[in-house]
Short mmCIF file of C-alpha atoms and ligand atoms in Angstrom, two decimals:
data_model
loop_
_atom_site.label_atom_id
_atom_site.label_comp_id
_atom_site.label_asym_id
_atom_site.label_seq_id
_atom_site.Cartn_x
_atom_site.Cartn_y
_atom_site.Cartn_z
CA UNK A 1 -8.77 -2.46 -1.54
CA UNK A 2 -10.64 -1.25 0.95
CA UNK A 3 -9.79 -1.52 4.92
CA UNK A 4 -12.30 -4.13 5.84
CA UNK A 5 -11.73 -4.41 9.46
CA UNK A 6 -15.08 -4.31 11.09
CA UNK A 7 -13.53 -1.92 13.73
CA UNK A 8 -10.92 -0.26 12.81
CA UNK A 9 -8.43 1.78 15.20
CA UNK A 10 -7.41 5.10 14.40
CA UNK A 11 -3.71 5.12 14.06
CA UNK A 12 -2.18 8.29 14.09
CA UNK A 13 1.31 8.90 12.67
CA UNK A 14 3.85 10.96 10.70
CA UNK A 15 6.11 13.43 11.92
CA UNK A 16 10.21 12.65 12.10
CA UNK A 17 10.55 11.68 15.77
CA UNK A 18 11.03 8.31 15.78
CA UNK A 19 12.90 7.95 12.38
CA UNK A 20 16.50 6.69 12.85
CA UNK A 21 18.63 8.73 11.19
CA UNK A 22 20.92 5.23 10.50
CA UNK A 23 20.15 2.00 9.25
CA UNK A 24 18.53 -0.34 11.47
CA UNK A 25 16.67 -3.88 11.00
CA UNK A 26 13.15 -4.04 12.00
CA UNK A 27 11.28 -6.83 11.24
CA UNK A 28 7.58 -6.16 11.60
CA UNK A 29 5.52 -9.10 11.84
CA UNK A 30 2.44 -9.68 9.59
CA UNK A 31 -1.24 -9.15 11.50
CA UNK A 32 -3.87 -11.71 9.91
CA UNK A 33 -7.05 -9.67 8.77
CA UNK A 34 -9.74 -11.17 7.57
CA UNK A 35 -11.29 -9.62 4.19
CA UNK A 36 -15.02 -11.36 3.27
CA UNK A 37 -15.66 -15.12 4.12
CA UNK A 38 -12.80 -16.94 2.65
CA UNK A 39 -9.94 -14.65 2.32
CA UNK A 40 -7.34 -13.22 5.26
CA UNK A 41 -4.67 -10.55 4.51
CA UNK A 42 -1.64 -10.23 6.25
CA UNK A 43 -1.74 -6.34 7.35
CA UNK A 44 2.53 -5.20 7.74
CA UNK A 45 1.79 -1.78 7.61
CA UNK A 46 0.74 -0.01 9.93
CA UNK A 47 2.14 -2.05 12.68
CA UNK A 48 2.47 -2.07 16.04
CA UNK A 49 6.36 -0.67 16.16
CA UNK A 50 6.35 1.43 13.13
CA UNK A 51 3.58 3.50 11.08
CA UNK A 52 5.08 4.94 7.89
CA UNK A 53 7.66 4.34 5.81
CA UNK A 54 8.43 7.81 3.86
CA UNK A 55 4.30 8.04 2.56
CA UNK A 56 3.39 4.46 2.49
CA UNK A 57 1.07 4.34 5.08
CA UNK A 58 -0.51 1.02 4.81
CA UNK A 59 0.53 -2.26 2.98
CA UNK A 60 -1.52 -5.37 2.88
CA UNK A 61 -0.18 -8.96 1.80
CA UNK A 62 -2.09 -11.30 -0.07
CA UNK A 63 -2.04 -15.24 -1.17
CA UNK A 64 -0.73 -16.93 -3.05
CA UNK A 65 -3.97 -18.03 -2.91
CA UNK A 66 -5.86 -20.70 -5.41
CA UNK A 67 -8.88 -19.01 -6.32
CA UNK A 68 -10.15 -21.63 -9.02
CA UNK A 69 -13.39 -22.44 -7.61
CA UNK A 70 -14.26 -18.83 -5.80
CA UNK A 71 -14.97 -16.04 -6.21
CA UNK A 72 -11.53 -14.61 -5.20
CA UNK A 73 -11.54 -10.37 -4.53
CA UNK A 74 -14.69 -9.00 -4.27
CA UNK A 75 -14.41 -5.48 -2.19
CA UNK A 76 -17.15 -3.45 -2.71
CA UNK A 77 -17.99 0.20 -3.33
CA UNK A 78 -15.72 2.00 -0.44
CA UNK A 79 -14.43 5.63 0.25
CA UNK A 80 -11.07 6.75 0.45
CA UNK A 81 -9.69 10.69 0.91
CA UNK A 82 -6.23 12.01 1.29
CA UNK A 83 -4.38 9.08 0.12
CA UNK A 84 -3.02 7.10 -3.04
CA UNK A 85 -3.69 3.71 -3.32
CA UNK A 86 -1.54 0.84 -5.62
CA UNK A 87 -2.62 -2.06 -6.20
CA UNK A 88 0.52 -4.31 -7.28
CA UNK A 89 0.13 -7.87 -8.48
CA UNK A 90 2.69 -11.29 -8.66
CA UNK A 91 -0.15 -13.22 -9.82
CA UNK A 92 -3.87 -12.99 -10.78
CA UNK A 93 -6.10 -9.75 -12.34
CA UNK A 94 -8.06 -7.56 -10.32
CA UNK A 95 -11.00 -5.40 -11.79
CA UNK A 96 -11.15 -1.30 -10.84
CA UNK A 97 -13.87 0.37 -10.59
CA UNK A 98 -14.36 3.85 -9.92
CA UNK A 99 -16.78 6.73 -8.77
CA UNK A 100 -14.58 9.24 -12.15
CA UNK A 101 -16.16 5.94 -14.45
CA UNK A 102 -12.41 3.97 -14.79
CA UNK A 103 -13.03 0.48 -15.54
CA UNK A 104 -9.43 -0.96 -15.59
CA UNK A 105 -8.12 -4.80 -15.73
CA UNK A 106 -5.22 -4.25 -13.58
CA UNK A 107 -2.63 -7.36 -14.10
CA UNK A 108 0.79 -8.89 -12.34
CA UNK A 109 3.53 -5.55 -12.37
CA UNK A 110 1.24 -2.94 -14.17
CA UNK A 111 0.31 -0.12 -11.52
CA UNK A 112 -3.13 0.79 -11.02
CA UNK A 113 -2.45 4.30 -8.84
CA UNK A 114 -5.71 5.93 -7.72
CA UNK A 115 -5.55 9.47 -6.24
CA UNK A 116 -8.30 9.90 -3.86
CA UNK A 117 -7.55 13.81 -3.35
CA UNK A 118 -10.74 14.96 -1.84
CA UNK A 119 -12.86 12.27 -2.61
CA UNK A 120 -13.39 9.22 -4.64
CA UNK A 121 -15.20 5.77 -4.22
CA UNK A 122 -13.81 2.62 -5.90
CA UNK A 123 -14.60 -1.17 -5.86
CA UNK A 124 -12.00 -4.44 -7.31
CA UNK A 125 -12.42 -7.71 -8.06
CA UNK A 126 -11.51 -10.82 -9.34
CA UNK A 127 -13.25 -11.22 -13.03
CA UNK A 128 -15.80 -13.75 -13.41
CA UNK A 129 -13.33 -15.64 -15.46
CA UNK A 130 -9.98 -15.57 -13.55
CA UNK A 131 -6.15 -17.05 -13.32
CA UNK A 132 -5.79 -19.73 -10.56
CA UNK A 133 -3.28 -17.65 -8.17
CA UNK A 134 -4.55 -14.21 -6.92
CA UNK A 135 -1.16 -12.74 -5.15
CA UNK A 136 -0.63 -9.21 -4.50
CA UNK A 137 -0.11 -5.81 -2.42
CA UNK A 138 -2.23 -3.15 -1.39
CA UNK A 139 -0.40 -0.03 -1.10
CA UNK A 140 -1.46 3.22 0.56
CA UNK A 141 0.68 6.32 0.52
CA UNK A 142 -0.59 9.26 2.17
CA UNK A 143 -1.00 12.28 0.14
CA UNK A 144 0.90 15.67 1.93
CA UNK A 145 -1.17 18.85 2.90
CA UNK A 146 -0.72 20.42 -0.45
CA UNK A 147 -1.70 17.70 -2.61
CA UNK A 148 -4.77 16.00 -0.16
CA UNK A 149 -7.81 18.01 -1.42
CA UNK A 150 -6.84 17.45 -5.50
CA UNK A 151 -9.12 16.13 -7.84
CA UNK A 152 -9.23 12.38 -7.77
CA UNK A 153 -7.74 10.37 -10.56
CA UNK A 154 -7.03 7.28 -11.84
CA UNK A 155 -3.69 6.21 -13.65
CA UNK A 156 -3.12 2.50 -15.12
CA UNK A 157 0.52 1.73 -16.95
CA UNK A 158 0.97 -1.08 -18.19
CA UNK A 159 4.94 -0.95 -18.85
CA UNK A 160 6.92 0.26 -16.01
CA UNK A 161 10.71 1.18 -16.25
CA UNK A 162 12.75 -2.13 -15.87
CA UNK A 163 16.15 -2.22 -14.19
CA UNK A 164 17.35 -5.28 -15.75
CA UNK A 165 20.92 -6.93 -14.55
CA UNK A 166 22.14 -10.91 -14.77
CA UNK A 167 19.74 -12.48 -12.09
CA UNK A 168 17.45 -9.13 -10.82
CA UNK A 169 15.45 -7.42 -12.33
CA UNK A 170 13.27 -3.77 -10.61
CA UNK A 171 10.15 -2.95 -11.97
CA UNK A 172 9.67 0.82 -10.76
CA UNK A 173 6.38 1.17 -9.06
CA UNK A 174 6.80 4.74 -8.35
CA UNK A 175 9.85 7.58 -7.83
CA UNK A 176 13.09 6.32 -9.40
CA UNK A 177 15.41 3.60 -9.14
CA UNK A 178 19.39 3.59 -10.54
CA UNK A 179 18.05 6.17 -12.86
CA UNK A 180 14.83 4.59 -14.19
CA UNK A 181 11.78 6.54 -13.38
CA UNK A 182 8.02 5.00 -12.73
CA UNK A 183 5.21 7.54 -14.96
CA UNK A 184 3.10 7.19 -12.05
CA UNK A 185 2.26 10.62 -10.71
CA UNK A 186 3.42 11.15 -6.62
CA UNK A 187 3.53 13.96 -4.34
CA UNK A 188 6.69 13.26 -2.09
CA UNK A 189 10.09 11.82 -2.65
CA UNK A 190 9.00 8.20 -2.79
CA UNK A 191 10.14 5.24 -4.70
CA UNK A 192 8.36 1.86 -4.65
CA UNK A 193 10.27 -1.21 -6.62
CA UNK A 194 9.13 -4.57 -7.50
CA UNK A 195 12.52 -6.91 -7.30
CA UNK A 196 12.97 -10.28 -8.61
CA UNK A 197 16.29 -12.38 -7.61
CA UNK A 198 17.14 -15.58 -9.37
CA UNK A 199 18.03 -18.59 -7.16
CA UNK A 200 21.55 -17.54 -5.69
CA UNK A 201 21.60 -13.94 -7.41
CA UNK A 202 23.16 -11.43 -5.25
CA UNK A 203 22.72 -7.37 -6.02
CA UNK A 204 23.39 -3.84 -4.09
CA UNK A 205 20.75 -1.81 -5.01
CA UNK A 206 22.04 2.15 -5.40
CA UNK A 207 19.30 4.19 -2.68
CA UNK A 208 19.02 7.63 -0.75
CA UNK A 209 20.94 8.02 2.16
CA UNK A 210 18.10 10.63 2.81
CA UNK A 211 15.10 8.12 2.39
CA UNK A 212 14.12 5.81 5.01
CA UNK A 213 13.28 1.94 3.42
CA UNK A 214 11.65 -1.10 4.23
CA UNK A 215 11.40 -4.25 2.04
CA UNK A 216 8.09 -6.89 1.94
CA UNK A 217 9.31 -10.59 1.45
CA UNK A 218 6.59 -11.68 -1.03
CA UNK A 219 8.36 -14.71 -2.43
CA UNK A 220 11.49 -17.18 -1.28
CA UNK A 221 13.48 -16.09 1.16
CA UNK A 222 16.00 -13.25 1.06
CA UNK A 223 18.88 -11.98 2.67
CA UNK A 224 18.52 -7.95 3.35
CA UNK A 225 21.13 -6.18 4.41
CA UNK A 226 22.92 -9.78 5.45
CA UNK A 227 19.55 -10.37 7.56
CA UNK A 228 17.72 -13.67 6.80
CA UNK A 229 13.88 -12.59 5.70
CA UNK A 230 10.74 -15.43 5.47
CA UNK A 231 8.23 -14.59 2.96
CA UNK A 232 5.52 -12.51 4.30
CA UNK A 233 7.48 -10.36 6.36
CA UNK A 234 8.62 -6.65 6.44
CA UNK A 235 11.99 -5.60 7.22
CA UNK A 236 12.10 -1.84 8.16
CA UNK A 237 15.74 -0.60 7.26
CA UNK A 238 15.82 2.84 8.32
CA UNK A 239 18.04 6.11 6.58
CA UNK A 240 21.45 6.19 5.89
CA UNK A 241 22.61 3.79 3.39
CA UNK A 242 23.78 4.59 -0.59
CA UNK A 243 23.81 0.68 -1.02
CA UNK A 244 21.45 -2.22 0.10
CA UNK A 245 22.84 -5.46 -0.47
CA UNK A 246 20.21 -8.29 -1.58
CA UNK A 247 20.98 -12.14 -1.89
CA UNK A 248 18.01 -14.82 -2.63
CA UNK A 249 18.74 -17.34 -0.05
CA UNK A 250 16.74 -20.43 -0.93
CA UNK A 251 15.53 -20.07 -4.41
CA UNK A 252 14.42 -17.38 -6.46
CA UNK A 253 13.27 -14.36 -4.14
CA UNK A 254 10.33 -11.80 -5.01
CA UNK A 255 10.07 -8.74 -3.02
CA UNK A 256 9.00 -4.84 -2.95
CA UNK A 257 11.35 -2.19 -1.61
CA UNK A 258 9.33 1.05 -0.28
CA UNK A 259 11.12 3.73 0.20
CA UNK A 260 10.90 7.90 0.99
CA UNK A 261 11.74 10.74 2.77
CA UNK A 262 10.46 10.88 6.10
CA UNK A 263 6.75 12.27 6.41
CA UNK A 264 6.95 15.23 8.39
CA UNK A 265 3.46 15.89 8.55
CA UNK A 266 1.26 14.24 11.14
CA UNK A 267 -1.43 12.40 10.03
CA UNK A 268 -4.82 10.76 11.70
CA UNK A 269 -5.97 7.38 9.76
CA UNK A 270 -9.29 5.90 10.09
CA UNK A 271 -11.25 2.91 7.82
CA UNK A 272 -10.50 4.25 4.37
CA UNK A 273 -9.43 8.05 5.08
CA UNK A 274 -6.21 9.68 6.04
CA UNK A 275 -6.75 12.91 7.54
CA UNK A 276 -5.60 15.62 9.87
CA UNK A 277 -8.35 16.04 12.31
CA UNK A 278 -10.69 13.81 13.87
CA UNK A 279 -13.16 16.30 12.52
CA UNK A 280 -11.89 15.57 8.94
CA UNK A 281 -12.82 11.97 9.38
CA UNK A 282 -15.94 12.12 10.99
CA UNK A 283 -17.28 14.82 7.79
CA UNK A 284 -15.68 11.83 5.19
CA UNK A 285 -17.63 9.14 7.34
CA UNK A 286 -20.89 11.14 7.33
CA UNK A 287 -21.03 12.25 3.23
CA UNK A 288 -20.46 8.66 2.81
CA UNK A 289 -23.26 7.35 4.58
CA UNK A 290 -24.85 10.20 3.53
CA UNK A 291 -24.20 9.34 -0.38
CA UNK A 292 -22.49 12.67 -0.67
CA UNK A 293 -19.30 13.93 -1.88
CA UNK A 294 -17.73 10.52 -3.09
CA UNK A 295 -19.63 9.92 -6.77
CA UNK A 296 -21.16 6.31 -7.26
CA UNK A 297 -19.62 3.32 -8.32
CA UNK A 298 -21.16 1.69 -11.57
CA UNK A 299 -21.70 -1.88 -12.59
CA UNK A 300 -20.09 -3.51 -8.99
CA UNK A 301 -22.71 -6.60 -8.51
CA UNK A 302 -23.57 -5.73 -4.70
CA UNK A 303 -24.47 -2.86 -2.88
CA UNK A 304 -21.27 -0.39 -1.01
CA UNK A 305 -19.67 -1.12 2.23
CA UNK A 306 -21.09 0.68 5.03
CA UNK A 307 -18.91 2.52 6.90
CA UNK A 308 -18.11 1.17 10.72
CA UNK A 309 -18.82 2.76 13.53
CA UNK A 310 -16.78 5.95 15.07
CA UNK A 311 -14.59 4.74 18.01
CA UNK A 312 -15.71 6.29 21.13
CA UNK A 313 -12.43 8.44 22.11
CA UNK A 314 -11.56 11.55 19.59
CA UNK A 315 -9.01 10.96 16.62
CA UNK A 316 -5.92 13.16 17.07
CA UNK A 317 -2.93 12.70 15.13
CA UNK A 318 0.43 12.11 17.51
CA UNK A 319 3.46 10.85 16.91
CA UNK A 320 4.55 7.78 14.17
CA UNK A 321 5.88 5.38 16.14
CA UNK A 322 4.29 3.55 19.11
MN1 MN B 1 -9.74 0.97 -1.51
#
């Protein structure tokens, strides 16, 4: 998905200064962002208080939403460098489309992981024909300076590692969880799980003391770490723990745990690039309005999103916390 805000702030983070080296509870409030006409996402990541969690940089919520008589996802053609994206679904199918020629139906708990590396241009939508319910995640994780100027790539699996107990199961999005490993290719310890609690179910998930977590509420409400979460919400947890303890509270509970070492590098974000320099971003912005660098886009009904306009003071990546 593509970071439609129609002017976006830099945000500049990374670096370990304001990771707690202990577990804390930090619940980060949802920011409503409109995306087209008729749909708004709730944007938890980044957020005001806290920027990165290990190298998931961004994370937007979305639905349930009944989609029946619309159109439901339709982001155009858009640029990304530097980063990953995952696009993670409870409900509904989403169409990729990509500048390598990947034409993917991506449905509820496959991964679709995109590498940008240097350069790539994607689009996804809702099929003409869709399910009712479009619910999902769009997950960024930045890419470190080793890794950021690889060839872009495209990855769909359809059958993820399941960590299956009475009343939870963990579908591995990416890294490893109680020794079950996603395929999906990443660049820094990271781990990104999918968790479903049955009505009363109660579980202590084994984690990294060395890997700083935070969970997004997608369904029911759950009890983190003893902590009371709505759905919709983000609960940054912090380092330190081998154990997180999980209960669903009211019903069955859906959520995703994001996890990973602390990012040491600092990074500049902008629209749909992750960078270094201001410079960096301003050269991505310009071969993309320029119809360089980033490949086309085939068989997306519309034309590609233009990209906004440069904010007037210089991008220059600081510190990862506000
Ligand atoms: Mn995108």
């Amino acid at each position: 998905m593509s970071n439609l805000d129609v002017r976006p702030k830099p945000v500049e983070c990374g670096g370990r200064d304001d990771v707690p080296g202990r577990p804390v509870h930090e619940l980060l409030p949802p920011r409503r962002v409109p995306l087209g006409e008729s749909t708004v996402v709730r944007r938890l990541l980044p957020s005001l208080g806290r920027r990165m969690v290990g190298a998931w940089c961004f994370v937007d919520h979305y639905g349930p939403d009944d989609i029946t008589d619309e159109p439901g996802m339709q982001v155009p053609p858009h640029p990304h460098i530097g980063l990953q994206t995952v696009s993670w679904l409870h409900d509904g199918e989403v169409l990729h489309r990509d500048s390598l020629g990947s034409l993917q139906t991506v449905r509820p708990r496959e991964l679709g992981l995109m590498t940008a590396g240097r350069a790539i241009a994607h689009s996804e939508e809702s099929p003409r024909d869709h399910p009712a319910i479009l619910h999902g995640a769009q997950l960024w994780v930045a890419l470190p300076d080793t890794h950021r100027h690889t060839d872009p790539a495209f990855e769909h699996h359809a059958d993820l590692p399941v960590v299956q107990k009475p009343g939870f199961g963990a579908t591995v999005i990416l890294g490893e969880l109680d020794g079950a490993a996603s395929p999906g290719t990443a660049f820094t310890p990271i781990m990104g799980a999918d968790i479903t609690l049955a009505d009363g179910a109660e579980a202590r998930l084994p984690v990294e003391p060395d890997f700083e977590y935070a969970a997004l509420t997608m369904t029911g409400i759950t009890e983190i770490d003893g902590l009371r979460v709505e759905p919709g919400s983000m609960l940054y947890l912090g380092c330190g723990r081998r154990e997180l303890p999980l209960r669903a509270a009211d019903g069955a509970g859906g959520l995703v745990l994001l996890g990973g070492e602390p990012f040491e590098e600092k990074l500049v974000m902008w629209w749909n690039f992750v960078a270094r320099t201001g410079d960096e971003i301003g050269r991505a912005r310009q071969d993309w309005m320029a119809g360089d660098r980033f490949g086309v886009v085939r068989g997306y009904d519309g034309p590609p999103i233009p990209a906004p306009a440069l904010p007037a003071t210089p991008l220059k990546p600081r510190g990862r916390t506000r």
